Short mmCIF file of C-alpha atoms and ligand atoms in Angstrom, two decimals:
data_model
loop_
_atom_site.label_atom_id
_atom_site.label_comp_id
_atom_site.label_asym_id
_atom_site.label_seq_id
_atom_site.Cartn_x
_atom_site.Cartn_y
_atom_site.Cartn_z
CA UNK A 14 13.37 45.21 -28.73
CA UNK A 15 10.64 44.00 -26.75
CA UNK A 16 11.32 40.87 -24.24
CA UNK A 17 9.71 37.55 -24.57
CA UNK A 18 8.30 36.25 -20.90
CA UNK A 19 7.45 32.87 -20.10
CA UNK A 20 5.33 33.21 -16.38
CA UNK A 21 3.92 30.60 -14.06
CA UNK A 22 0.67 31.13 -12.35
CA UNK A 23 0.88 28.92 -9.64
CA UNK A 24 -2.45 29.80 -8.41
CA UNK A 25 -3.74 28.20 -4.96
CA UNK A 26 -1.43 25.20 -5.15
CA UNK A 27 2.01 23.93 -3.44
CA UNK A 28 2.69 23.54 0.53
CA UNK A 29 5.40 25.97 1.28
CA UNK A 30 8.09 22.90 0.98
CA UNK A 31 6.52 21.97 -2.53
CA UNK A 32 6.79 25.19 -2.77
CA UNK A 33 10.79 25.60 -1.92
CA UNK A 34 11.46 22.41 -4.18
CA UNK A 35 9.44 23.57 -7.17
CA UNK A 36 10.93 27.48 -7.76
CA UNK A 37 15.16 25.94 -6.61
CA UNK A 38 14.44 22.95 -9.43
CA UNK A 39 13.11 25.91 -11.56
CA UNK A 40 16.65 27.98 -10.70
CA UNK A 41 18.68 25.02 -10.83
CA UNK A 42 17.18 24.08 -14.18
CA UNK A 43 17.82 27.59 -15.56
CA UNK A 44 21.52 27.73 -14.36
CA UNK A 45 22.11 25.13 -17.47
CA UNK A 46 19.60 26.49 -20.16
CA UNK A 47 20.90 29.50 -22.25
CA UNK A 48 17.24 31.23 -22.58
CA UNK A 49 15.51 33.46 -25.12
CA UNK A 50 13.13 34.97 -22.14
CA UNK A 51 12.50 36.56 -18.65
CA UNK A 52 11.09 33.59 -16.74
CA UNK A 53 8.80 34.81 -14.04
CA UNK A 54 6.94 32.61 -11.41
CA UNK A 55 4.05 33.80 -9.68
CA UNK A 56 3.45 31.98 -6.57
CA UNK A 57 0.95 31.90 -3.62
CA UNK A 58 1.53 35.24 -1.57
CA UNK A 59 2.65 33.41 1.43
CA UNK A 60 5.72 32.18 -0.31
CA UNK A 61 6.30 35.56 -2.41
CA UNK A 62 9.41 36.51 0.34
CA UNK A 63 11.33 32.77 0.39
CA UNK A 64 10.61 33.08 -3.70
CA UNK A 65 12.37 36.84 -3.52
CA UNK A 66 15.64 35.46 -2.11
CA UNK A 67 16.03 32.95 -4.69
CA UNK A 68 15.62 35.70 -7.24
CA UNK A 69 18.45 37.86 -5.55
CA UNK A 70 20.74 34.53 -6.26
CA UNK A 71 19.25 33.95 -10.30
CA UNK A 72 17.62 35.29 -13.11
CA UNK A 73 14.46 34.06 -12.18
CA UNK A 74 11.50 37.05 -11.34
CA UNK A 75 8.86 36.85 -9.15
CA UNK A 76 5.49 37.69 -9.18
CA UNK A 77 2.20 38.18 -7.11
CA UNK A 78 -0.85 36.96 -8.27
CA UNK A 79 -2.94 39.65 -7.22
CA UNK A 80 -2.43 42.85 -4.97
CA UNK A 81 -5.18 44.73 -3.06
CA UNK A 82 -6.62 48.20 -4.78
CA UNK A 83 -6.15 49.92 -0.99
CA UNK A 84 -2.45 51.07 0.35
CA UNK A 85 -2.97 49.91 3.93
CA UNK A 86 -6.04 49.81 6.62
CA UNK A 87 -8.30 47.56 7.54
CA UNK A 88 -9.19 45.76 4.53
CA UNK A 89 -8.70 41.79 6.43
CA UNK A 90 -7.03 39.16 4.30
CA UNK A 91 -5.74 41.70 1.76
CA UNK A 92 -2.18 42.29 1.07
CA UNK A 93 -1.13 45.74 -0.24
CA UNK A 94 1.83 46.88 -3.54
CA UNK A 95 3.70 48.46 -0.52
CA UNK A 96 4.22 45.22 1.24
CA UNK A 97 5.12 43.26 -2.33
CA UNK A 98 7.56 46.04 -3.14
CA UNK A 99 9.04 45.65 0.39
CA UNK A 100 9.69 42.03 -0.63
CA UNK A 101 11.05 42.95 -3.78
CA UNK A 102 8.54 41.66 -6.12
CA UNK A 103 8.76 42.91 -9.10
CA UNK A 104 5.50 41.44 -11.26
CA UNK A 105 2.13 41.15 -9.95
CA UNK A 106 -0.88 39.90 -12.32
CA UNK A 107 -4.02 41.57 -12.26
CA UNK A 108 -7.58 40.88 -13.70
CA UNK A 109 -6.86 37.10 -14.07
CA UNK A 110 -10.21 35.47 -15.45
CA UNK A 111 -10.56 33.68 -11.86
CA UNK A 112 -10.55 36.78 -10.00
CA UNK A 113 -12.74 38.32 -12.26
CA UNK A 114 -15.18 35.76 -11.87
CA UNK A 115 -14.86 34.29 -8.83
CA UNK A 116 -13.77 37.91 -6.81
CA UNK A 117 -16.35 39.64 -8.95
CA UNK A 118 -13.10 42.34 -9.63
CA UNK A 119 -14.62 45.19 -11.96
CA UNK A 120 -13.15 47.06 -15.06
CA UNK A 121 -12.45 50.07 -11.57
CA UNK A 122 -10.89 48.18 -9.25
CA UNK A 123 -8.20 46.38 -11.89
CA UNK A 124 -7.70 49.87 -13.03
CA UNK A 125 -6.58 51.22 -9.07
CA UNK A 126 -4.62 48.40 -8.88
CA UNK A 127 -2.35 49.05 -12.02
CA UNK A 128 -1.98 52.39 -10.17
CA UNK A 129 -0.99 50.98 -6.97
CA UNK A 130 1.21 48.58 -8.30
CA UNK A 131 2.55 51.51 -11.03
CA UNK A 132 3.32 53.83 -7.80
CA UNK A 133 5.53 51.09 -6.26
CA UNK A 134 7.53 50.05 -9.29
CA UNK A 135 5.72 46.81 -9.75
CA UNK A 136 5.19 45.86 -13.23
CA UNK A 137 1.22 44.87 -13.81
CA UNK A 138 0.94 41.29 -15.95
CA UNK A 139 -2.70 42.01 -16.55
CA UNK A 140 -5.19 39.46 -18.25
CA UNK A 141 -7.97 40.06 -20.76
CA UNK A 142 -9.18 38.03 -22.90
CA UNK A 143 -12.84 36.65 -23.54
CA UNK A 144 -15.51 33.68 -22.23
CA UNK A 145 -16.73 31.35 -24.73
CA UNK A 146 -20.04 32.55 -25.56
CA UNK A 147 -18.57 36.19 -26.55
CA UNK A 148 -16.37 33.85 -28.82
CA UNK A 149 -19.45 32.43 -30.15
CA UNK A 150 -21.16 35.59 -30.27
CA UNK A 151 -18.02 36.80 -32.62
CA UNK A 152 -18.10 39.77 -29.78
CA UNK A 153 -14.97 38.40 -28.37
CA UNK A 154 -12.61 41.91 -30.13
CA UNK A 155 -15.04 43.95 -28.23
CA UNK A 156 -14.69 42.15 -24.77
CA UNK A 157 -10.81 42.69 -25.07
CA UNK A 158 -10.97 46.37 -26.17
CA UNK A 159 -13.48 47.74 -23.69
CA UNK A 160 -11.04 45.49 -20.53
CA UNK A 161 -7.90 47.28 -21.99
CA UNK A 162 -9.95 50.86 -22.47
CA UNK A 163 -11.71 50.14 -18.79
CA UNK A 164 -8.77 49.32 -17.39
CA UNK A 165 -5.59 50.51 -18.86
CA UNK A 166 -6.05 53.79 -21.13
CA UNK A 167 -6.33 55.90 -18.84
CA UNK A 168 -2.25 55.35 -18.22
CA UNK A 169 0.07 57.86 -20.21
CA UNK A 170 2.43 56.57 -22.34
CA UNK A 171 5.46 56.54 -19.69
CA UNK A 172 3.43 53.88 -17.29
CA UNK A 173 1.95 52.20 -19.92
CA UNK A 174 5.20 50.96 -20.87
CA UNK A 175 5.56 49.27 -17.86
CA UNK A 176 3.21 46.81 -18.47
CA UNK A 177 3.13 43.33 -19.86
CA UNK A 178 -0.20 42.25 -21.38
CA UNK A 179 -1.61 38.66 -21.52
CA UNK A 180 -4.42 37.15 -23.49
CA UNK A 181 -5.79 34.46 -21.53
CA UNK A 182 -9.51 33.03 -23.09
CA UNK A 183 -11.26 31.86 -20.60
CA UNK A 184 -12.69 29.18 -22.69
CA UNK A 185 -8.85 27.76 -22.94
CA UNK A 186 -8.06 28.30 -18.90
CA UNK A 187 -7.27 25.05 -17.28
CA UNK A 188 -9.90 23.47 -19.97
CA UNK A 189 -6.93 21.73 -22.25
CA UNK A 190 -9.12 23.39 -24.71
CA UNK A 191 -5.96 26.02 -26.40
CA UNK A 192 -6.08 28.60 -28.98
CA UNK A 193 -4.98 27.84 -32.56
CA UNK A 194 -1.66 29.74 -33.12
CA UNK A 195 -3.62 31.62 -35.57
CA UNK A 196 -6.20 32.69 -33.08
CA UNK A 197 -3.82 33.70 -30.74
CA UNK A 198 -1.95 35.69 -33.55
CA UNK A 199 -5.36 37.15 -34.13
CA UNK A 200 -5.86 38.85 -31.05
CA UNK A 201 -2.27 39.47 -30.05
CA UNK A 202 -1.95 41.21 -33.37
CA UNK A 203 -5.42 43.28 -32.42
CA UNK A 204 -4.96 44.18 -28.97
CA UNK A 205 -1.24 45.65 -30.29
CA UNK A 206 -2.88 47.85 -32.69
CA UNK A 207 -5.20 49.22 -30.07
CA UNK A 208 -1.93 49.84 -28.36
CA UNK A 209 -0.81 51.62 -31.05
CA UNK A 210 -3.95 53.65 -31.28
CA UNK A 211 -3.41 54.78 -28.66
CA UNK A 212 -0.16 55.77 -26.92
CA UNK A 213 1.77 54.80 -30.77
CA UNK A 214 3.70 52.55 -32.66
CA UNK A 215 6.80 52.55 -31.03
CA UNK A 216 4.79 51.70 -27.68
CA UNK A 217 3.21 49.33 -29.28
CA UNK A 218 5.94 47.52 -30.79
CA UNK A 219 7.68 47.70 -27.69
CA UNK A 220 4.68 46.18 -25.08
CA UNK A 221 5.06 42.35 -24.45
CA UNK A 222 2.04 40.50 -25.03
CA UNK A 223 1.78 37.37 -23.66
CA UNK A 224 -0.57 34.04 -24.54
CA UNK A 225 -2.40 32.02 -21.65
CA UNK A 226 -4.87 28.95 -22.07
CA UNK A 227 -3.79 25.36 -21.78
CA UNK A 228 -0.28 26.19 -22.90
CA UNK A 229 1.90 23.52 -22.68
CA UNK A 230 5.46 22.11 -23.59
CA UNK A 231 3.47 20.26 -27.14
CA UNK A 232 1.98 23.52 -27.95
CA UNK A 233 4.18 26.25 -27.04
CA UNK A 234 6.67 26.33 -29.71
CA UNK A 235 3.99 26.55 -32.07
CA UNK A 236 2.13 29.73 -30.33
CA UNK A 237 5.12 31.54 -29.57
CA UNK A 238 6.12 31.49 -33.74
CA UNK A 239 3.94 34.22 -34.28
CA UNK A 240 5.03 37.65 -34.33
CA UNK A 241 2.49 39.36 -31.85
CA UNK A 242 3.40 36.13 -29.14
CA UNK A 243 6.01 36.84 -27.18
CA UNK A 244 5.70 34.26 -24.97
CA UNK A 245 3.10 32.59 -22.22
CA UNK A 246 1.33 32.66 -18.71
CA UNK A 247 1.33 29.29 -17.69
CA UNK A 248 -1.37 27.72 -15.26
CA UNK A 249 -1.39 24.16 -14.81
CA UNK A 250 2.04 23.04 -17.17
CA UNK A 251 4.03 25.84 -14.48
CA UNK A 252 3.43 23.14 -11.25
CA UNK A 253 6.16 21.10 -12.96
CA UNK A 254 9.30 22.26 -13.44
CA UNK A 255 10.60 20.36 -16.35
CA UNK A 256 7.39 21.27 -18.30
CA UNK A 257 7.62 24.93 -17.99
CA UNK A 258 11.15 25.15 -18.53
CA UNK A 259 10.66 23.28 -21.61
CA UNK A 260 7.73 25.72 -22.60
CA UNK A 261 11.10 28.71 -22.01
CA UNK A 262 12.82 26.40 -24.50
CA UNK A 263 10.25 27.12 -26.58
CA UNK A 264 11.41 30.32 -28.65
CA UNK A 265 12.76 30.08 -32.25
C1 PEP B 309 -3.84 30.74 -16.23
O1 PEP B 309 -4.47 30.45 -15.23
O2 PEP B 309 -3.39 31.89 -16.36
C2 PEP B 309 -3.63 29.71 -17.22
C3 PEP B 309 -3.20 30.07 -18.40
O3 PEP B 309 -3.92 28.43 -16.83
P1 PEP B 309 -3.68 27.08 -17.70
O4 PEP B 309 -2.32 27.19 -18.32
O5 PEP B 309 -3.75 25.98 -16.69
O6 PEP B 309 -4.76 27.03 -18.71
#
């Protein structure tokens, strides 16, 4: 059976005490809460390691928010799957809207770094999903399928199943602005059946696809209901930790 994830981007935000106090009230929280989901938090690479040893102590997972394509060398500012994994992280997202846009990341480079990260046993979280004007455009399947065919198919079946997917439009990133349930359904229920497609049903049935966009603690319960959501990647609602703990409440 496949799992349901709730994961907190935590993007560029938090002081490493912030930090500290954020992902223990996250554990603490969790030691009382009898969850239906992995609950993974994601935050700023300079607090991946003090994150790590709170996981070794809880259920909680960690993840990166990004990894460099490149092993090692001089590449200044990056940090490399080999130095996550020696950390023991054991998610990193990839091809998150931001990065795409702001990093100018390409369909190649995601695609090296779901090697990378494949090579060192870290589990890719990676983000597709579409801008608003290739919603408007009604192009918005298209976007998806060609970041998932760029990006992805060239995996076999075996590493595919390593991966946890997450549908993030970028017209409902940090906007407030979220996908109707049946949206979301829409596209969870599409990109699974290009899964399918290719590497089969089983694989398909068994790949965790996640929503992202403005999810919150009013919405979530709503979003996870249907049958291709299997839970969120949280931006803004994952800074608090009574808010995104509620969202891992949020599973029928
Ligand atoms: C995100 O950045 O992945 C995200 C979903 O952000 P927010 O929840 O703030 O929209």
């Amino acid at each position: 059976m496949r799992k349901n994830i709730v994961a907190g981007n935590w993007k560029m935000n938090k002081t490493f005490s912030e930090a500290e106090e954020l992902i223990d009230q996250i554990v603490v929280g969790m030691e009382e809460l009898s969850l239906k989901c992995e609950v993974i938090a994601c935050p700023p690479a300079l607090y991946l390691e003090m994150a790590s040893d709170y996981a070794e102590e809880s259920r909680i997972k960690i993840g990166a928010q990004n990894v460099s394509e490149h092993e090692k060398g001089a590449y200044t500012g990056e940090i490399s799957a080999p130095m996550l994994a020696s950390v023991d992280i054991e998610y990193c997202i990839v091809g998150h809207s931001e990065r795409r846009k702001y990093f100018h990341e390409t369909h190649e480079q995601l695609a090296k770094k779901v090697d990378i990260l494949l090579d060192y046993d870290i589990k890719p979280i990676f983000c597709c999903g579409e801008v608003l004007e290739e919603r408007e455009k009604e192009i918005h399947f298209d976007v998806v399928k060609k970041q998932l065919e760029e990006s992805l198919f060239h995996l076999n079946k075996d590493e595919f199943s390593n991966l946890v997917i997450a549908y993030e439009p970028v017209w409902a990133i940090g906007t407030g602005k979220t996908a109707t349930p049946e949206q979301a359904q829409e596209m969870h229920a599409y990109i699974r059946s290009l899964i399918a497609g290719k590497y089969g049903d089983d694989t398909a049935e068994e790949t965790t696809i996640l929503y992202g966009g403005s999810c919150n603690p009013g919405n979530a319960k709503a979003l996870f209901a249907n049958k291709d959501v299997d839970g969120g990647l949280i931006g803004g609602a994952s800074l608090k930790a009574d808010d995104f703990l509620k969202i891992a409440q949020s599973f029928e």
